[in-house]
């Protein structure tokens, strides 16, 4: 894969890069914001579908719904319901009311943010719609934290969702077509996650955010998104390390969004080239969400993948004290439903937030 | 139209509402942010297509391109080029370089923000993707101003684009189909606008922003977007007035995004119901961009409509001193390409910024 992935000249691994030499110099870049008044995560909710509910994280999810249509006529309507359930559940878990929320920041994978817009319609909260595909959860946390830290708003809800059936038919083929999936494909997670940020209360704090750049290393296969997104995650994680003077060992967990098995292997290789060795403390949400027996090949993907994992397992462990500092980088593939058919490759992005106990 | 538009009971006009009584009480709402360090608009660029270039604002636009495909193979690729031209032109007009820009905030109407993502790919600037349909220009200015005011970044570029040919085929019918347009339809503007915000330098300042709520009054006709969006503009403008204690006469210009002729007439009526009379100082960008002889029925629409008007005519007049304070509310219809076919109505939003000399 390495050769396919690299545009530049220096693609080869050398003996030197196998024993990594972390770089600590500041790049002078400005991708990272440090929060002086770090917002606290005072509430959260994860909701997933049947398949995810049978996976390794089953015990951590707040709500598992076995009916893929949630009793609705369409999968799209079910996706809206799932997002709404996560948003309302997170507000409830924060022990506040809808009218206490100053801003709702959401996005999803559907054309024109269908799920977000229709969920926001039934809430009386000012709404900010974001799109960075599967990177939307960390993008919304980064923007939400920026607003709370600046004192603009006290309480902000950040949420996102994805649904296997809506994503497949929008980006690839209708399910009825029964298209065979290549072995490097991932499975879009049916799931939603919602996080309540507040200037008050207690809980894990978001201490910094790194905004990503759009990176395109030339992948044009809509089934190979892990490979497409890994360079974006590398770009943002390198910026985070350089701008904060930190290194992999400074984090109890470094968590990418949905690179899957292949994508996270590529991510490790790319980071070695940058001089950083990612060890046991690096995992990918797409790798965590399904069991190998569930035949999801490289694992999970979708905006709801890392949104449901961060709002269950990861924040559980942060609250319990098992983790003290987590770098969370959701990763998004920004192609459109038609751009690849028009001969384009896949631009990708990754936004990062650091969550501390 | 009034009866169709209203969900609630108190829809009828009475003699009392014809002589309006402005309300000044604070609503206790939190939709508005006041900027203590208002960002300055130090650069900008407007780019439009042939039809817009023949309209009443012809002399104000920075660049008029007569080839709808910009020499490209697809209209989508042309739209990307147009956005890129506006972004690069605005950076140039600010007399800075690409590497001086800390953040790029863009969005557009195409599925998965195609134009934004592919334009951002060719720039080395951290990117924030937003979506609120035709309200994206004011949403990006509101978010960008929030970031600059808080001191997170010094220089932020906000931009958006739309293209008649790509929007028609995505949201309505392919042009080749030759579908007849109803008299209440609007014409998607082929145009882009880009604004450079900075903590330094001089220029008109963005002094406050009001984030909108998603409003749906039950319209489900994809050709009647002005009527669908007017209630969202009413909601946000009322919040702006109430939370700032201002009234229509306090602004030299109140400018909605793309309600068009019918939509802005409805807007006036709705504001009267709220107790505010919008006089000669209220106009709509969709009403300004085409001449009646150009057969665009209710006028222009699209994210590029108000983006190109604000970044040409309006900022010209602000810089020349003809206007001192402008309230700019772009308006967005948030339906997806398939939600209305699934029986949904059209949720809408409007975000506002106040620009002062």
XYZ file of C-alpha atoms in Angstrom:
714
model
C 0.000 0.000 0.000
C 2.807 2.373 0.883
C 3.785 3.004 -2.697
C 0.234 3.665 -3.819
C -0.245 6.132 -1.016
C 2.640 8.487 -1.531
C 2.771 11.379 -3.904
C 6.201 12.606 -2.864
C 9.648 11.193 -3.463
C 10.612 9.981 0.008
C 8.270 7.053 0.289
C 10.646 4.255 1.155
C 11.254 3.079 4.687
C 14.856 3.080 5.801
C 16.528 1.490 8.802
C 16.643 4.947 10.312
C 12.882 5.339 10.386
C 12.318 1.982 12.041
C 13.926 3.319 15.218
C 11.962 6.543 15.381
C 13.325 9.880 16.459
C 10.450 12.029 17.700
C 10.572 15.615 16.525
C 9.794 18.245 19.101
C 10.394 21.489 17.298
C 7.452 23.862 16.870
C 6.392 24.107 13.272
C 5.138 27.636 13.663
C 1.828 26.289 12.437
C -1.397 27.534 13.873
C -3.602 24.503 13.634
C -3.897 24.033 17.389
C -5.966 26.044 19.865
C -5.240 25.728 23.583
C -8.227 26.187 25.874
C -7.648 28.273 29.015
C -11.118 27.497 30.322
C -11.446 23.923 29.114
C -15.070 22.898 28.642
C -16.230 19.924 30.677
C -18.095 16.958 29.250
C -21.124 16.879 31.522
C -23.347 14.518 29.564
C -23.236 12.038 26.719
C -25.124 9.294 24.983
C -24.303 6.535 22.501
C -26.900 4.722 20.429
C -26.124 1.865 18.020
C -27.814 -0.723 15.832
C -28.095 -4.487 16.160
C -24.773 -5.444 14.560
C -22.793 -2.973 16.687
C -24.725 -4.154 19.722
C -23.330 -7.647 19.170
C -19.744 -6.406 18.860
C -16.972 -6.188 21.479
C -18.211 -2.841 22.872
C -21.738 -4.110 23.463
C -21.622 -3.537 27.216
C -20.520 0.063 26.869
C -23.218 1.436 24.556
C -26.107 3.230 26.234
C -28.788 2.073 23.819
C -28.932 -0.739 21.269
C -31.825 -0.762 18.802
C -32.333 -3.962 16.863
C -34.810 -2.626 14.286
C -32.747 -0.935 11.545
C -35.785 1.165 10.625
C -36.784 2.138 14.185
C -40.370 1.431 13.160
C -40.147 4.127 10.465
C -40.880 3.892 6.744
C -37.381 4.809 5.611
C -33.820 4.231 6.800
C -33.282 7.994 6.562
C -36.103 8.636 9.016
C -34.575 5.982 11.315
C -31.247 7.794 11.168
C -32.915 11.053 12.214
C -34.588 9.246 15.131
C -31.278 7.739 16.215
C -29.555 11.134 16.240
C -32.466 12.650 18.118
C -32.345 9.855 20.681
C -28.625 10.477 21.265
C -29.077 14.256 21.569
C -32.022 14.004 23.955
C -30.318 11.250 25.957
C -27.136 13.274 26.361
C -29.084 16.304 27.575
C -30.898 14.077 30.071
C -27.660 12.492 31.273
C -26.281 15.988 31.934
C -29.326 16.571 34.139
C -30.241 19.730 32.275
C -33.143 20.660 30.035
C -33.345 21.377 26.332
C -33.824 25.077 27.045
C -30.537 25.122 28.988
C -28.603 24.272 25.815
C -27.273 27.344 24.015
C -26.124 25.719 20.796
C -26.436 22.458 18.913
C -23.584 21.516 16.574
C -24.250 18.537 14.343
C -23.420 16.996 11.010
C -23.839 13.654 9.283
C -23.045 11.832 6.056
C -26.312 12.283 4.222
C -26.673 14.782 1.407
C -27.320 18.275 2.812
C -26.968 16.952 6.399
C -30.451 15.461 6.294
C -30.347 13.852 9.717
C -28.895 16.927 11.416
C -31.308 19.391 9.911
C -34.410 17.336 10.565
C -33.330 16.565 14.128
C -32.581 20.247 14.781
C -36.030 21.162 13.456
C -37.628 19.472 16.452
C -35.411 21.274 18.967
C -35.556 24.917 19.986
C -31.771 25.295 20.108
C -29.718 27.509 17.739
C -28.073 25.194 15.255
C -24.691 25.075 13.573
C -24.387 22.540 10.748
C -20.909 21.157 10.061
C -19.606 18.749 7.480
C -16.351 16.890 7.446
C -17.777 13.410 6.765
C -16.627 10.901 9.388
C -14.516 13.588 11.068
C -17.636 15.488 12.108
C -17.653 14.335 15.746
C -14.215 15.747 16.519
C -14.906 18.799 14.310
C -18.041 19.552 16.319
C -16.217 19.008 19.628
C -13.427 21.325 18.445
C -15.836 24.081 17.391
C -18.085 23.582 20.430
C -15.113 23.753 22.793
C -13.904 26.911 21.060
C -17.286 28.545 21.677
C -17.521 27.462 25.327
C -13.889 28.342 26.091
C -14.385 31.852 24.654
C -17.394 32.363 26.908
C -19.803 32.786 24.009
C -22.056 30.001 25.250
C -22.288 28.017 28.490
C -23.659 24.760 27.168
C -23.187 23.238 23.728
C -24.322 19.858 22.429
C -22.183 18.173 19.750
C -23.550 15.161 17.930
C -23.365 13.059 14.812
C -24.816 9.896 13.305
C -24.437 7.396 10.470
C -26.497 4.458 9.253
C -25.251 1.514 7.222
C -28.271 1.353 4.938
C -28.447 5.069 4.090
C -24.692 5.410 3.599
C -24.358 2.332 1.386
C -27.072 3.387 -0.989
C -25.896 6.969 -1.105
C -22.164 6.394 -1.567
C -21.932 2.914 -3.098
C -24.787 0.623 -4.162
C -28.346 0.004 -2.944
C -28.389 -2.907 -0.504
C -30.872 -4.765 -2.723
C -28.204 -4.951 -5.430
C -26.239 -7.365 -3.245
C -22.869 -6.016 -4.378
C -19.851 -8.021 -3.209
C -17.504 -6.063 -0.962
C -13.755 -6.109 -1.503
C -11.585 -7.363 1.380
C -10.251 -3.868 2.092
C -13.761 -2.443 2.592
C -15.192 -1.236 5.891
C -18.723 -1.394 7.245
C -20.589 1.842 7.994
C -21.572 1.879 11.638
C -25.249 2.353 12.439
C -24.787 4.568 15.426
C -24.967 8.013 16.931
C -23.122 9.855 19.641
C -23.848 13.088 21.442
C -21.725 15.045 23.901
C -22.752 17.933 26.168
C -19.997 20.506 26.746
C -20.297 23.013 29.535
C -18.346 25.792 31.176
C -19.741 24.606 34.489
C -20.030 21.223 36.222
C -17.442 18.491 36.279
C -16.230 15.789 33.934
C -13.417 15.138 31.457
C -12.155 18.388 29.917
C -11.337 19.239 26.306
C -8.011 21.036 26.646
C -6.983 21.623 23.048
C -8.094 21.186 19.464
C -6.145 20.807 16.224
C -7.953 21.713 13.014
C -6.976 19.578 10.049
C -5.949 20.382 6.503
C -7.469 18.690 3.487
C -5.067 16.005 2.254
C -5.378 13.862 -0.888
C -2.837 11.145 -1.634
C -4.531 9.934 -4.801
C -6.845 7.094 -3.703
C -10.005 6.931 -5.861
C -11.573 3.666 -4.669
C -14.713 4.353 -2.629
C -14.192 1.069 -0.785
C -10.656 1.891 0.319
C -11.360 4.791 2.642
C -8.945 3.716 5.379
C -6.034 4.114 3.007
C -7.419 7.428 1.738
C -7.881 8.886 5.230
C -4.661 7.719 6.924
C -2.541 10.568 5.475
C -5.027 13.139 6.831
C -4.818 11.594 10.298
C -1.036 11.596 10.011
C -1.025 15.273 9.023
C -3.189 16.349 11.968
C -1.519 14.127 14.566
C 1.905 15.369 13.484
C 0.673 18.972 13.792
C -0.716 18.208 17.257
C 2.576 16.680 18.394
C 4.684 19.477 16.929
C 2.547 22.399 18.073
C 2.136 21.067 21.607
C 5.647 19.653 21.966
C 4.138 16.307 22.898
C 4.915 12.771 21.738
C 2.951 9.518 21.552
C 3.949 8.448 25.069
C 2.312 11.566 26.533
C -1.142 10.143 25.771
C -2.780 7.170 27.444
C -4.733 6.707 24.264
C -4.406 7.981 20.717
C -7.634 7.221 18.942
C -8.359 7.643 15.242
C -11.898 7.676 13.934
C -12.490 5.026 11.350
C -9.336 4.049 9.508
C -10.087 0.380 10.116
C -7.447 -2.336 10.259
C -5.681 -1.557 6.988
C -5.931 2.208 7.433
C -4.539 2.145 10.955
C -1.640 -0.049 9.849
C -0.900 2.547 7.168
C -1.252 5.262 9.810
C 1.425 3.595 11.950
C 3.761 3.427 8.963
C 3.143 7.041 7.985
C 3.789 8.223 11.534
C 7.088 6.322 11.609
C 8.086 8.295 8.523
C 7.293 11.438 10.498
C 9.514 10.212 13.320
C 6.799 9.016 15.689
C 6.299 5.428 16.797
C 2.699 4.670 17.743
C 2.682 1.813 20.217
C 0.016 -0.083 22.136
C -1.657 3.179 23.108
C -2.800 3.771 19.531
C -6.097 2.266 18.459
C -8.747 2.988 15.850
C -12.477 3.074 16.573
C -13.188 1.161 13.357
C -11.001 -1.628 14.709
C -12.855 -1.773 17.992
C -16.483 -1.811 17.021
C -16.865 -5.194 15.288
C -15.590 -8.672 16.050
C -13.661 -10.472 13.327
C -16.485 -13.043 13.140
C -18.903 -10.295 12.095
C -17.336 -10.211 8.616
C -16.866 -6.487 8.395
C -13.426 -6.931 6.809
C -11.328 -3.902 7.851
C -13.836 -2.874 10.541
C -16.233 0.001 11.066
C -16.496 3.409 9.439
C -18.971 6.283 9.293
C -19.501 9.422 11.327
C -21.325 7.379 13.964
C -18.383 4.992 14.392
C -16.073 7.144 16.479
C -19.038 9.178 17.800
C -20.517 6.098 19.472
C -17.136 4.757 20.650
C -15.931 8.040 22.174
C -19.278 8.583 23.898
C -19.245 5.122 25.470
C -16.042 3.130 26.037
C -13.539 6.006 25.874
C -15.363 8.482 28.118
C -16.179 5.637 30.521
C -12.465 4.911 30.877
C -11.646 8.608 31.215
C -14.215 9.013 33.972
C -13.013 5.873 35.754
C -9.434 7.120 35.685
C -8.058 4.378 33.470
C -7.107 7.056 30.961
C -5.906 10.514 31.890
C -5.227 12.018 28.489
C -6.723 10.968 25.163
C -6.017 12.381 21.707
C -9.089 11.796 19.546
C -8.814 12.286 15.797
C -11.912 11.440 13.809
C -11.130 11.051 10.114
C -13.265 12.019 7.144
C -13.256 11.180 3.442
C -14.642 14.212 1.642
C -15.522 12.820 -1.774
C -19.079 13.427 -2.925
C -21.558 10.904 -4.223
C -20.517 11.802 -7.754
C -17.001 13.244 -7.620
C -15.287 9.855 -7.945
C -17.475 8.968 -10.928
C -16.227 12.181 -12.512
C -12.645 10.956 -12.197
C -11.684 12.657 -8.944
C -9.628 11.203 -6.135
C -10.660 11.354 -2.470
C -9.699 14.417 -0.383
C -9.638 13.682 3.347
C -9.462 15.559 6.622
C -8.988 14.849 10.298
C -9.734 17.159 13.224
C -8.315 16.394 16.665
C -9.283 17.174 20.245
C -7.391 16.309 23.400
C -9.574 15.131 26.290
C -8.099 15.073 29.807
C -9.351 13.777 33.083
C -49.394 32.713 0.982
C -49.813 33.825 4.584
C -52.247 31.090 5.480
C -50.126 28.358 3.946
C -47.113 29.555 5.873
C -48.367 29.470 9.407
C -48.577 26.514 11.694
C -49.815 28.426 14.703
C -53.174 29.959 15.498
C -52.446 33.682 15.266
C -51.911 33.915 11.563
C -54.344 36.622 10.592
C -53.331 40.227 10.094
C -55.262 42.720 12.146
C -55.459 46.487 11.935
C -53.280 46.559 15.002
C -50.367 44.826 13.302
C -50.430 47.129 10.298
C -49.240 49.960 12.529
C -46.356 48.102 14.119
C -45.242 48.409 17.713
C -41.578 47.445 17.949
C -40.760 45.230 20.900
C -37.604 46.042 22.807
C -37.632 43.668 25.729
C -34.761 41.181 25.998
C -35.901 37.657 25.346
C -33.236 36.156 27.580
C -32.186 34.175 24.513
C -28.579 33.456 23.795
C -28.507 33.410 20.031
C -26.379 36.537 19.724
C -22.636 36.916 20.357
C -21.187 40.406 20.753
C -17.589 40.811 19.591
C -15.312 42.873 21.835
C -12.480 42.712 19.319
C -14.513 42.894 16.125
C -12.697 41.310 13.198
C -12.032 43.553 10.232
C -12.847 42.673 6.648
C -9.465 43.245 5.020
C -10.065 41.541 1.694
C -12.837 40.146 -0.472
C -13.719 38.924 -3.919
C -16.892 38.260 -5.877
C -17.048 36.075 -8.977
C -20.199 35.498 -11.043
C -21.404 33.912 -14.253
C -22.680 35.446 -17.491
C -26.321 35.925 -16.486
C -25.406 37.614 -13.200
C -22.852 39.709 -15.063
C -25.675 41.144 -17.175
C -27.803 42.008 -14.154
C -28.157 45.271 -12.226
C -25.044 44.662 -10.092
C -22.812 44.065 -13.097
C -20.509 46.992 -12.320
C -19.888 45.858 -8.767
C -18.722 42.283 -9.314
C -14.962 41.731 -9.377
C -14.978 39.008 -11.997
C -17.544 37.886 -14.557
C -16.925 34.597 -16.374
C -19.071 33.967 -19.424
C -18.225 30.285 -19.894
C -20.480 28.318 -17.519
C -17.974 25.467 -17.580
C -14.840 27.579 -17.101
C -13.210 25.432 -19.792
C -13.718 22.330 -17.652
C -15.425 19.051 -18.502
C -18.107 19.307 -15.825
C -20.167 22.046 -14.190
C -19.034 20.698 -10.814
C -15.388 21.250 -11.725
C -16.303 24.782 -12.896
C -17.922 25.448 -9.520
C -14.745 24.370 -7.724
C -12.705 26.702 -9.955
C -15.064 29.577 -9.258
C -14.776 29.126 -5.496
C -11.012 28.833 -5.770
C -10.867 32.015 -7.843
C -12.854 33.887 -5.176
C -10.717 32.554 -2.306
C -7.401 33.321 -4.029
C -8.673 36.722 -5.195
C -9.777 37.708 -1.697
C -6.400 36.731 -0.237
C -4.710 38.798 -2.926
C -6.975 41.785 -2.312
C -6.020 41.650 1.391
C -2.390 41.931 0.277
C -1.430 38.832 2.227
C -0.274 35.385 1.188
C -1.928 31.992 1.428
C 0.438 30.992 4.243
C -0.728 34.013 6.265
C -4.249 32.576 6.459
C -4.861 30.533 9.621
C -8.187 28.996 8.731
C -10.480 28.523 5.746
C -14.201 28.195 6.447
C -16.304 27.160 3.472
C -19.447 25.354 2.466
C -21.602 24.978 -0.626
C -24.781 23.352 -1.890
C -23.345 20.257 -3.506
C -23.602 16.864 -1.834
C -20.836 16.447 0.766
C -19.615 20.021 0.124
C -17.882 18.966 -3.084
C -16.717 22.416 -4.130
C -15.430 23.320 -0.669
C -13.519 20.117 -0.116
C -11.887 20.050 -3.522
C -10.943 23.729 -3.311
C -9.489 23.253 0.183
C -7.433 20.319 -1.108
C -5.361 22.698 -3.202
C -4.690 25.079 -0.311
C -2.426 24.511 2.674
C -4.838 26.123 5.132
C -6.642 24.262 7.965
C -10.221 23.791 6.834
C -13.581 23.926 8.539
C -16.496 22.663 6.450
C -19.922 24.136 7.235
C -23.344 23.469 5.838
C -26.448 25.546 6.146
C -27.367 25.645 2.454
C -27.771 29.228 1.213
C -27.123 30.539 4.724
C -23.522 29.336 4.580
C -21.952 32.746 3.868
C -23.296 34.355 7.022
C -22.729 31.130 8.997
C -19.076 31.117 7.963
C -18.708 34.840 8.765
C -20.312 34.230 12.179
C -18.029 31.302 12.998
C -14.955 32.993 11.515
C -15.610 36.170 13.491
C -16.046 34.109 16.656
C -12.628 32.548 16.118
C -10.859 35.828 15.341
C -12.574 37.727 18.173
C -11.507 35.041 20.673
C -7.911 35.383 19.518
C -7.685 31.792 18.308
C -6.630 32.854 14.852
C -5.505 36.142 13.298
C -6.727 35.661 9.755
C -9.675 33.599 8.555
C -11.090 33.279 5.037
C -14.839 32.638 4.702
C -16.243 31.656 1.329
C -19.056 29.946 -0.508
C -20.282 29.247 -4.009
C -23.236 27.995 -6.040
C -23.781 27.176 -9.701
C -27.088 27.138 -11.546
C -26.353 24.002 -13.538
C -25.084 21.860 -10.646
C -27.824 22.964 -8.255
C -30.655 22.438 -10.745
C -29.654 18.917 -11.566
C -28.977 18.013 -7.964
C -32.092 19.480 -6.368
C -34.639 19.615 -9.185
C -34.264 18.331 -12.755
C -31.358 17.993 -15.207
C -31.218 21.055 -17.463
C -31.549 18.829 -20.542
C -35.029 17.854 -19.361
C -36.219 21.383 -20.099
C -38.623 21.435 -17.160
C -40.940 24.431 -17.011
C -40.451 26.569 -13.922
C -43.395 27.782 -11.854
C -43.826 31.564 -11.458
C -42.819 31.436 -7.789
C -39.460 29.793 -8.582
C -36.078 31.443 -8.195
C -32.907 31.071 -10.231
C -29.765 29.676 -8.567
C -26.992 32.235 -8.862
C -23.772 31.113 -10.506
C -21.439 32.951 -8.229
C -18.936 32.839 -5.408
C -17.894 35.208 -2.670
C -14.948 35.172 -0.313
C -14.175 37.409 2.663
C -10.918 37.759 4.599
C -11.378 38.487 8.302
C -8.483 39.711 10.387
C -7.705 40.881 13.878
C -5.355 43.457 12.325
C -5.652 45.975 9.505
C -8.627 48.160 8.730
C -11.975 47.748 7.064
C -15.630 47.211 7.957
C -15.967 45.282 11.228
C -18.232 42.373 12.155
C -19.563 43.435 15.538
C -22.065 40.711 16.379
C -23.525 37.449 15.140
C -26.882 35.787 15.734
C -27.043 32.012 15.247
C -30.344 30.799 13.853
C -32.713 28.039 14.867
C -34.110 25.526 12.404
C -37.660 26.545 11.481
C -40.148 24.625 9.346
C -43.538 26.122 8.490
C -44.651 23.205 6.334
C -43.680 24.143 2.771
C -42.761 21.062 0.698
C -42.426 22.552 -2.789
C -38.771 22.612 -3.878
C -39.537 25.554 -6.141
C -41.018 27.700 -3.396
C -37.933 28.236 -1.268
C -38.532 31.923 -0.601
C -41.750 31.104 1.219
C -40.055 28.244 3.070
C -37.118 30.378 4.233
C -38.908 33.601 5.205
C -39.966 32.289 8.658
C -36.335 31.370 9.448
C -35.197 34.885 8.532
C -38.015 36.300 10.654
C -36.958 34.134 13.612
C -33.315 35.216 13.468
C -33.978 38.899 12.750
C -36.431 39.046 15.645
C -33.825 37.449 17.924
C -31.226 39.962 16.731
C -33.545 42.894 17.427
C -34.633 41.586 20.820
C -31.216 40.525 22.080
C -29.494 43.733 20.979
C -32.372 46.062 21.831
C -32.246 47.424 18.300
C -34.969 48.067 15.759
C -35.145 48.254 11.966
C -34.299 51.976 11.890
C -30.971 51.336 13.608
C -29.620 49.716 10.449
C -28.824 51.469 7.179
C -29.479 48.177 5.474
C -31.168 44.940 6.475
C -30.252 42.346 3.904
C -31.652 38.827 3.606
C -29.900 36.190 1.533
C -32.115 34.810 -1.148
C -35.783 35.032 -0.283
C -36.514 36.554 -3.681
C -39.461 38.826 -4.407
C -42.217 36.603 -2.982
C -40.142 35.480 -0.004
C -39.142 38.993 0.964
C -42.763 40.171 0.720
C -43.659 37.335 3.111
C -40.742 38.348 5.324
C -42.107 41.893 5.598
C -45.516 40.521 6.581
C -44.064 38.135 9.136
C -41.980 40.893 10.711
C -45.076 43.076 11.024
C -46.651 40.251 13.006
C -43.591 40.384 15.264
C -44.101 44.123 15.688
C -41.370 45.334 13.344
C -41.974 47.331 10.175
C -39.237 46.818 7.589
C -39.075 49.886 5.387
C -36.948 50.986 2.447
C -33.813 49.865 4.249
C -34.801 46.217 3.854
C -33.766 44.443 0.669
C -33.081 40.870 -0.394
C -30.016 39.808 -2.396
C -32.179 37.560 -4.576
C -34.170 40.644 -5.530
C -31.075 42.602 -6.496
C -29.105 40.247 -8.663
C -31.309 39.882 -11.751
C -33.286 42.334 -13.848
C -36.973 41.615 -14.406
C -36.221 41.180 -18.114
C -33.929 38.248 -17.317
C -36.961 36.054 -16.584
C -35.781 34.698 -13.266
C -39.287 35.048 -11.797
C -38.824 35.714 -8.059
C -35.090 36.451 -8.441
C -31.867 34.772 -7.424
C -31.115 32.080 -4.882
C -28.215 29.825 -3.933
C -25.315 30.109 -1.527
C -23.446 32.236 -4.056
C -26.299 34.742 -4.312
C -25.782 36.674 -1.108
C -22.080 35.715 -1.025
C -21.442 37.576 -4.274
C -23.728 40.511 -3.386
C -22.270 41.078 0.093
C -18.716 40.836 -1.236
C -19.360 43.415 -3.963
C -22.133 46.006 -3.746
C -22.709 45.909 0.017
C -19.093 46.038 1.165
C -18.403 48.697 -1.482
C -21.108 50.887 0.052
C -19.870 50.163 3.578
C -16.351 51.155 2.632
C -17.545 54.296 0.847
C -19.537 55.342 3.897
C -22.950 55.140 2.275
C -23.865 52.497 4.854
C -22.654 52.511 8.431
C -24.396 49.473 9.838
C -25.707 46.480 7.910
C -27.549 43.421 9.244
C -26.882 40.533 6.883
C -28.992 37.396 7.187
C -28.333 34.722 4.615
C -31.143 32.174 4.493
C -30.896 28.441 3.891
C -33.378 25.727 2.947
C -32.106 22.523 4.545
C -34.050 19.828 2.676
C -31.941 17.124 1.085
C -32.058 15.893 -2.483
C -34.409 13.125 -1.402
C -36.148 14.241 1.801
C -39.003 15.969 -0.031
C -39.554 12.905 -2.207
C -39.927 10.947 1.031
C -42.765 13.228 2.085
C -40.838 15.690 4.238
C -41.327 19.438 4.398
C -38.464 21.935 4.184
C -36.619 22.932 7.377
C -34.864 26.291 7.056
C -32.306 28.373 8.916
C -30.864 31.868 8.843
C -27.684 33.085 10.506
C -27.048 36.823 10.903
C -24.004 39.041 11.218
C -23.903 42.788 11.788
C -21.259 44.622 9.786
C -20.319 48.171 10.815
C -18.132 50.784 9.262
